[in-house]
Coordinates of C-alpha atoms in Angstrom, one line a residue:
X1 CA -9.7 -59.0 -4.1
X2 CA -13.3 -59.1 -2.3
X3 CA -12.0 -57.4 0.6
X4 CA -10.4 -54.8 -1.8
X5 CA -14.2 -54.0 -3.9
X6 CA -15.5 -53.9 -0.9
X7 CA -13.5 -50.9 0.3
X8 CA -13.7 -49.0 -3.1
X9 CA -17.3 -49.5 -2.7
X10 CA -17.3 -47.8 0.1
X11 CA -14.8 -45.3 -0.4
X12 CA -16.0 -41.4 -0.4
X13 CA -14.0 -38.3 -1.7
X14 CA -11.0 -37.2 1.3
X15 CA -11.2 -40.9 2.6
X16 CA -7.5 -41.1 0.9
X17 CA -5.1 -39.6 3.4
X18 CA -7.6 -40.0 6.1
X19 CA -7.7 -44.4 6.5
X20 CA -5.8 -46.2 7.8
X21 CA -2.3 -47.9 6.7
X22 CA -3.4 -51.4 6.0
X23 CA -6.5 -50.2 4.5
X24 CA -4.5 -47.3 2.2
X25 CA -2.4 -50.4 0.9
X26 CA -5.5 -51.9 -0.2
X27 CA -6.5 -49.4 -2.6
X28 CA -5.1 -49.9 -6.5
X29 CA -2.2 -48.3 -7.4
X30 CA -3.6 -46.5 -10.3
X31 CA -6.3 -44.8 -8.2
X32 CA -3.1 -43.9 -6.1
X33 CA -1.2 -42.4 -8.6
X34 CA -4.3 -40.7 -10.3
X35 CA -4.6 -38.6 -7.0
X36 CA -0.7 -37.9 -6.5
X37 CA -1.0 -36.9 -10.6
X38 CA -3.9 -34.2 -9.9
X39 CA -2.4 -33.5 -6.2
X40 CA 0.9 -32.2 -8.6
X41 CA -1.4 -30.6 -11.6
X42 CA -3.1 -28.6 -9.3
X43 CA -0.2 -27.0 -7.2
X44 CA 1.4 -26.4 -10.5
X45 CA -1.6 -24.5 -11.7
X46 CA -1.4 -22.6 -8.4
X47 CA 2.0 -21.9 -9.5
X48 CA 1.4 -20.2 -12.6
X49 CA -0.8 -17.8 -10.8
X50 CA 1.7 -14.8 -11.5
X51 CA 2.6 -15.7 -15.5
X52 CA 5.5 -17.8 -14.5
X53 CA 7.2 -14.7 -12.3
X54 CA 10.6 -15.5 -11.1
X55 CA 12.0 -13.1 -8.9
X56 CA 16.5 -12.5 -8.4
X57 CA 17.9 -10.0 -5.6
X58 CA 19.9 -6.9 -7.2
X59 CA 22.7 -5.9 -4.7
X60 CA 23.9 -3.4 -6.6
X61 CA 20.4 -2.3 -6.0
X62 CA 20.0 -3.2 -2.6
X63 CA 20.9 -1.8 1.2
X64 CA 21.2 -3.9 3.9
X65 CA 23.6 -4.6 7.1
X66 CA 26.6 -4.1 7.8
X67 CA 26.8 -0.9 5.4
X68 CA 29.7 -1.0 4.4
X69 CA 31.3 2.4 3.2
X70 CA 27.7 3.8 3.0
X71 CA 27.9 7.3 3.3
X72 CA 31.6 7.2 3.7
X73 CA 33.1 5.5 0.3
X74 CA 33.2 7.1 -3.1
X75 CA 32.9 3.2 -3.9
X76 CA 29.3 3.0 -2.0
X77 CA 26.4 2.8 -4.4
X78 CA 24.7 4.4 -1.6
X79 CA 24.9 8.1 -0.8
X80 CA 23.6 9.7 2.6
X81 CA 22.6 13.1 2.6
X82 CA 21.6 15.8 5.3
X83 CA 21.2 14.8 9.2
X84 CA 21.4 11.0 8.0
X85 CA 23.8 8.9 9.8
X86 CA 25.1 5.4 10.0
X87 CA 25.1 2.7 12.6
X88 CA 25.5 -0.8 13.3
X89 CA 21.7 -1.4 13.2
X90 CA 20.7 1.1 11.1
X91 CA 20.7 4.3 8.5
X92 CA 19.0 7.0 10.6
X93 CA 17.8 9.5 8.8
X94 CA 16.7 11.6 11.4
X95 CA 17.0 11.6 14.8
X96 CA 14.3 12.2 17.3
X97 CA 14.7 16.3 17.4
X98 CA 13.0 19.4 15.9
X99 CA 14.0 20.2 12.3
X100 CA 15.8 18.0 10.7
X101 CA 15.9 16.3 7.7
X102 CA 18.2 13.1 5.8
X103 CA 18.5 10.7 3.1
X104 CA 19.8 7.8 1.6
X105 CA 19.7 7.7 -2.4
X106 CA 21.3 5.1 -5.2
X107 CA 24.2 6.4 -7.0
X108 CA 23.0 3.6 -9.5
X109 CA 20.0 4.2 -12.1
X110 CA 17.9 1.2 -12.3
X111 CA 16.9 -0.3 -16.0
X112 CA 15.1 -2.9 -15.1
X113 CA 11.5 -3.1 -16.3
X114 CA 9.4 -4.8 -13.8
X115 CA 10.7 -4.9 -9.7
X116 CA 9.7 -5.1 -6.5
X117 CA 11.4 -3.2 -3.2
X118 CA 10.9 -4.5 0.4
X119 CA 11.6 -2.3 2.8
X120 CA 12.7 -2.8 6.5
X121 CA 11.8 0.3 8.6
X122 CA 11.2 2.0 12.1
X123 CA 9.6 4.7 13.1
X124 CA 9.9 5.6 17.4
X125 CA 10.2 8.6 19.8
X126 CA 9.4 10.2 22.7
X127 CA 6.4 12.1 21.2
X128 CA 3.1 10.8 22.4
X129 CA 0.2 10.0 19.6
X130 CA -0.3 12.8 17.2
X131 CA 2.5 15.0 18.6
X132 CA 4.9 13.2 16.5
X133 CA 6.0 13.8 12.7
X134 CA 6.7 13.9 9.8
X135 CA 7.4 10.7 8.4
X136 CA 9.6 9.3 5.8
X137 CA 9.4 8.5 2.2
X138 CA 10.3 5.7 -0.5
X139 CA 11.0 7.0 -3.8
X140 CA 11.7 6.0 -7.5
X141 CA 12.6 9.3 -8.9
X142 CA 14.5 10.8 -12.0
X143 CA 15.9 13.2 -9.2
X144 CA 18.5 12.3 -6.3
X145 CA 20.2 14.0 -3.8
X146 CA 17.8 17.3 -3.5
X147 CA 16.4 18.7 -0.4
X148 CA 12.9 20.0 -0.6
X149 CA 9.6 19.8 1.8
X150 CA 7.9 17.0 0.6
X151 CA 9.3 14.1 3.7
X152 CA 12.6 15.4 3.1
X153 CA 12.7 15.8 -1.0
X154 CA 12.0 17.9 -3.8
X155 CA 8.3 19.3 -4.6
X156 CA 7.6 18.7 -8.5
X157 CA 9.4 15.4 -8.7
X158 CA 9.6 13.2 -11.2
X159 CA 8.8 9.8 -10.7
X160 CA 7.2 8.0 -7.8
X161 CA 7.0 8.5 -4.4
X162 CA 5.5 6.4 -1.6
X163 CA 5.3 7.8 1.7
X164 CA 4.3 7.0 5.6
X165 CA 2.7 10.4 6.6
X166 CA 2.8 10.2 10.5
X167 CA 0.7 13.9 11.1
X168 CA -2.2 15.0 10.3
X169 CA -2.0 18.0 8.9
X170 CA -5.6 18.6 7.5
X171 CA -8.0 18.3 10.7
X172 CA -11.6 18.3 8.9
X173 CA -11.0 14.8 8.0
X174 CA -11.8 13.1 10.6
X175 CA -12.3 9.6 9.1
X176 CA -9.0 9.4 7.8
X177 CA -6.2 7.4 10.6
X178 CA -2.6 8.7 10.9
X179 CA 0.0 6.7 10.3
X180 CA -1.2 7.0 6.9
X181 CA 0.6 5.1 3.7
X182 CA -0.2 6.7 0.4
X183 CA 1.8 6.5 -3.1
X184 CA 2.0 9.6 -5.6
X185 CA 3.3 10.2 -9.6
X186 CA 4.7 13.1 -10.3
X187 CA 6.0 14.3 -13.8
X188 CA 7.4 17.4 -12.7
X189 CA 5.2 19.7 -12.7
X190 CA 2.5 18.2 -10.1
X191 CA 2.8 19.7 -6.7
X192 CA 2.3 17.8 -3.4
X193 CA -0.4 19.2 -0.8
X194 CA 1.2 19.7 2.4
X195 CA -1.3 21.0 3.9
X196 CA -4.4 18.6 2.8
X197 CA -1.9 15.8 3.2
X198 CA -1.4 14.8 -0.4
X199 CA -5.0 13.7 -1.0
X200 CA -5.5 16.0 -4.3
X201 CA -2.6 13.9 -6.4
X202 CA -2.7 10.3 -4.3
X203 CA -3.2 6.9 -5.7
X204 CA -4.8 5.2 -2.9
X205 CA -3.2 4.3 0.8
X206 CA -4.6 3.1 3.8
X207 CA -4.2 3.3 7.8
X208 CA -0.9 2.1 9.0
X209 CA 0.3 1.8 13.1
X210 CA 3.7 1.7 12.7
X211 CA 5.2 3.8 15.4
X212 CA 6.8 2.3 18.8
X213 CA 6.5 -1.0 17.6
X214 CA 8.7 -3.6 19.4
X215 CA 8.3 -5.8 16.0
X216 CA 9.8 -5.5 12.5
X217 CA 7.7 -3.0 10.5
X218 CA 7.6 -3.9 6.3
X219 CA 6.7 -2.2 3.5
X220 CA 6.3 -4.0 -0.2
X221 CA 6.5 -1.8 -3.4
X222 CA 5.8 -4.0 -6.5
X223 CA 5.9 -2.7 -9.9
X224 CA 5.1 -5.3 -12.5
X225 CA 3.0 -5.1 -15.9
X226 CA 2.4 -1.5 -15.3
X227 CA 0.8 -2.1 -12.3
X228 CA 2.0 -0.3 -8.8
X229 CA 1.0 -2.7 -5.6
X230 CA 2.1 -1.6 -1.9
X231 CA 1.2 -3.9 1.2
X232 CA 2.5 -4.0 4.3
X233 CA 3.4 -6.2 7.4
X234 CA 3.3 -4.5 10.6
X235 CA 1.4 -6.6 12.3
X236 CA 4.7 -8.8 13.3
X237 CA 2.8 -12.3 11.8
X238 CA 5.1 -12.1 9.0
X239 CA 1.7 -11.5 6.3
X240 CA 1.4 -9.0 3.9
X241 CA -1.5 -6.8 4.0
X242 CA -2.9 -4.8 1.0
X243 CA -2.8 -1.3 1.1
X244 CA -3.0 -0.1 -3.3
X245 CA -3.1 -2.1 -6.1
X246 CA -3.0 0.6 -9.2
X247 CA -3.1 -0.7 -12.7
X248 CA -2.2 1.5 -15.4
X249 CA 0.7 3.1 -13.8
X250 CA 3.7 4.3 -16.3
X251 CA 7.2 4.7 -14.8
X252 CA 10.3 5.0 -16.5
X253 CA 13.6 3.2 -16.6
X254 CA 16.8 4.9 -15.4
X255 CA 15.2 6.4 -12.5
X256 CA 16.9 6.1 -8.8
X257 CA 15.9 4.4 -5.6
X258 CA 16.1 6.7 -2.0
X259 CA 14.8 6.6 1.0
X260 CA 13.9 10.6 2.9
X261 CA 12.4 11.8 6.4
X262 CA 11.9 15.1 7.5
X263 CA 10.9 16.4 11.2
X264 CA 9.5 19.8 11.6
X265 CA 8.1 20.9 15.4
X266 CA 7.4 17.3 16.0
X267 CA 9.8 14.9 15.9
X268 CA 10.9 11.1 15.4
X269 CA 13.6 8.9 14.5
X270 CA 13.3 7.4 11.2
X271 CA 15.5 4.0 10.4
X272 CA 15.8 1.9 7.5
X273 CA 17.5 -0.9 8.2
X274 CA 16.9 -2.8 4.6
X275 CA 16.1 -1.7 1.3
X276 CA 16.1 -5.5 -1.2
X277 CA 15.4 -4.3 -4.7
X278 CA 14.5 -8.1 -6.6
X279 CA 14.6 -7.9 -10.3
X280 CA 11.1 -9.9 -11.9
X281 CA 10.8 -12.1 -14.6
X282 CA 7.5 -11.9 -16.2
X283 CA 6.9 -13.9 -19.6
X284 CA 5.4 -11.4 -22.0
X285 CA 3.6 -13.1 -25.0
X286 CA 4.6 -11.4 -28.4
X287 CA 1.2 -9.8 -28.3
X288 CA 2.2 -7.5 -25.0
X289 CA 5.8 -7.2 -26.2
X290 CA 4.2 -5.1 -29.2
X291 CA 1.8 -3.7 -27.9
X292 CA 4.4 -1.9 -25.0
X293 CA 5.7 1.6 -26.2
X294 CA 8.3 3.3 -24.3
X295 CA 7.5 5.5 -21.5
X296 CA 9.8 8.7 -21.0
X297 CA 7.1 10.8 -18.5
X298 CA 5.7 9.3 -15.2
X299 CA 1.9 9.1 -16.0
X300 CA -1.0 7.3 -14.6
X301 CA -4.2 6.1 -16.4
X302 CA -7.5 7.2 -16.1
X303 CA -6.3 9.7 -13.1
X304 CA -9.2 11.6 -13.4
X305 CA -11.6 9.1 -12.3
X306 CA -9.2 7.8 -9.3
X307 CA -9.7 11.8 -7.9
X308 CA -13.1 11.5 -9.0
X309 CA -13.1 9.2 -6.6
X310 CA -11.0 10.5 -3.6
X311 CA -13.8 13.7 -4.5
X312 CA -16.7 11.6 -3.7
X313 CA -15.3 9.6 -0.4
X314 CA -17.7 9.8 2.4
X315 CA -18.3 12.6 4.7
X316 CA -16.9 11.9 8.5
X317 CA -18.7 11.1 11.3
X318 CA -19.0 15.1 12.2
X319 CA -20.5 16.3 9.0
X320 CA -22.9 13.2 9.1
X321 CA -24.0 14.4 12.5
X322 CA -24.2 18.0 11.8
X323 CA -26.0 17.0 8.4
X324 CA -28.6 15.2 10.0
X325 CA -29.1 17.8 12.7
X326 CA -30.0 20.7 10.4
X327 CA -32.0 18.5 8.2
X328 CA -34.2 17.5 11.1
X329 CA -34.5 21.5 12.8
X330 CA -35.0 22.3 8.8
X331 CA -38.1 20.2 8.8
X332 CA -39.1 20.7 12.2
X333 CA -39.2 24.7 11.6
X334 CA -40.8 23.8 7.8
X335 CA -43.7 21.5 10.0
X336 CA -44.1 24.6 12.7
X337 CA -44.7 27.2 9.7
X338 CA -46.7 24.9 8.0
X339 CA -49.0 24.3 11.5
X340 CA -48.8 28.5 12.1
X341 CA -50.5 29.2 8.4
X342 CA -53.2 26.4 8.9
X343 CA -54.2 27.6 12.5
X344 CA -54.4 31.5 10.6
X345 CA -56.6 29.9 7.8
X346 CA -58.9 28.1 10.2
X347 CA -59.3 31.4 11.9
X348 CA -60.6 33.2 9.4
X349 CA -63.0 30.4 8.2
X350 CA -64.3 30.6 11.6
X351 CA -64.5 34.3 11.5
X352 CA -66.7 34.0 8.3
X353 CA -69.1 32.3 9.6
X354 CA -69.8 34.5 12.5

């Protein structure tokens, strides 16, 4: 017992797990158990971090290895459309040439209220950096099956669309890296910018390197509590990375899940090999049930201040330069004027005293 007090007295917080065996046995079993109980607490607590969320696997929902009857089964709940094609490793939805343009939709509207999508991808081809395109596109979308420009779909959409633009298409910004990840809700009657690469009507993106990787290449659509969240993992260290995280955003049930790439005079092939659609469980307190109306147009809150934003980004590294530069020649010439007028006025003191 006074070998045992004197250890306690001695004992100092993280001393636990790092003494030794014969000393550990020495230590009461109620201090023991006191730790394992807050040890447990606190990894429950950690648990509860997302409101008890549970998450199941649809198939019916899903697209993954080895296909079977996709694109060639009535019985499918997959549909191919286009220059899309079907291997053993993968749904190719366009191959590496000029001009093409495929997809892969759901025959099977999806009800369920809160999800998530992960989706297994490649983009390769012979094109070097920036002579490469277009890219391909995730979508959530009242339509299905309808060709169009925007990655291989329908302009004025309905719904939600995520997409990996791999051109640049509007030069002046500089700042901005291609491959580029950006997510977009339209209600039908918003138009996508081809030309300024979608920036007028985007949620947020950011700078993604997916091309010619010899790694898998993710990407993570969540959609939970009215909030949109895309990350990624392209980095092949198996860790998400953010890329949006939009509250506020209002999507509809019934709408279907497809996958789209389109190649103009650049080229590339575009694979998915998975699309997992997992169903969430969220608990809802009565309060938020509610409180919840039902949505019937794809909307997004306070829009006007996420372009507000986009509006006020930060100039490139060019227009900071050539800012600068005229600002400086501006006061230069303002300083030269300013030095011509004294030198006249000086004159003609001196000339009045003479």
């Amino acid at each position: 017992n006074q070998i045992t007090m004197n250890k306690l007295t001695q004992w100092k917080p993280g001393l636990l797990y790092n003494t030794p065996n014969h000393f550990r046995k020495m230590l009461p079993w109620k201090l023991y158990w006191t730790f394992a109980f807050i040890l447990f607490t606190t990894s429950r607590c950690f648990a509860d971090d997302d409101h008890g969320m549970e998450e199941f696997l649809k198939r019916e929902y899903s697209l993954s290895k080895p296909y079977q009857g996709v694109g060639s089964s009535g019985s499918s709940h997959w549909e191919l459309m286009g220059d899309s094609m079907v291997t053993t490793e993968q749904v190719r939805l366009t191959p590496d040439m000029q001009s093409r343009q495929g997809a892969v939709w759901s025959r099977l509207p999806c009800h369920l209220e809160d999800w998530e999508m992960q989706v297994h991808f490649k983009i390769h081809g012979q094109g070097k950096k920036n002579l490469n395109g277009d890219g391909l596109a995730i979508w959530y979308t009242k339509e299905r099956m309808q060709k169009g420009p925007v990655f291989g779909n329908m302009d004025n959409f309905t719904g939600l669309g995520v997409f990996v633009d791999t051109y640049p298409n509007e030069e002046k910004h500089i700042e901005r890296i291609f491959p580029y990840i950006l997510a977009m809700v339209g209600n039908g009657s918003i138009s996508y910018d081809h030309e300024r690469d979608g920036r007028p009507t985007e949620l947020g993106g950011c700078n993604a390197m997916v091309r010619n990787l010899k790694h898998d290449t993710f990407l993570f659509i969540r959609y939970v509590r009215r909030r949109l969240t895309v990350m990624i993992d392209i980095d092949g260290q198996h860790e998400w990375r953010d890329c949006l995280d939009i509250p506020g955003v209002r999507l509809p049930q019934g709408y279907y899940f497809g996958a789209t790439a389109i190649t103009g005079d650049l080229s590339d092939n575009h694979d998915i090999i998975s699309l997992k659609l997992y169903q969430l469980t969220v608990l809802r307190s009565q309060k938020e049930k509610e409180q919840e109306d039902e949505i019937t147009i794809p909307s997004v809150d306070n829009m006007d201040l996420l372009r507000m934003g986009q509006n006020e980004e930060g100039m490139s590294g060019i227009a900071i330069f050539f800012t600068v530069l005229f600002t400086m020649l501006g006061s230069i010439f303002l300083i030269v004027i300013g030095l011509v007028v004294y030198s006249h006025w000086i004159e003609s003191r001196r000339k009045r005293f003479y």
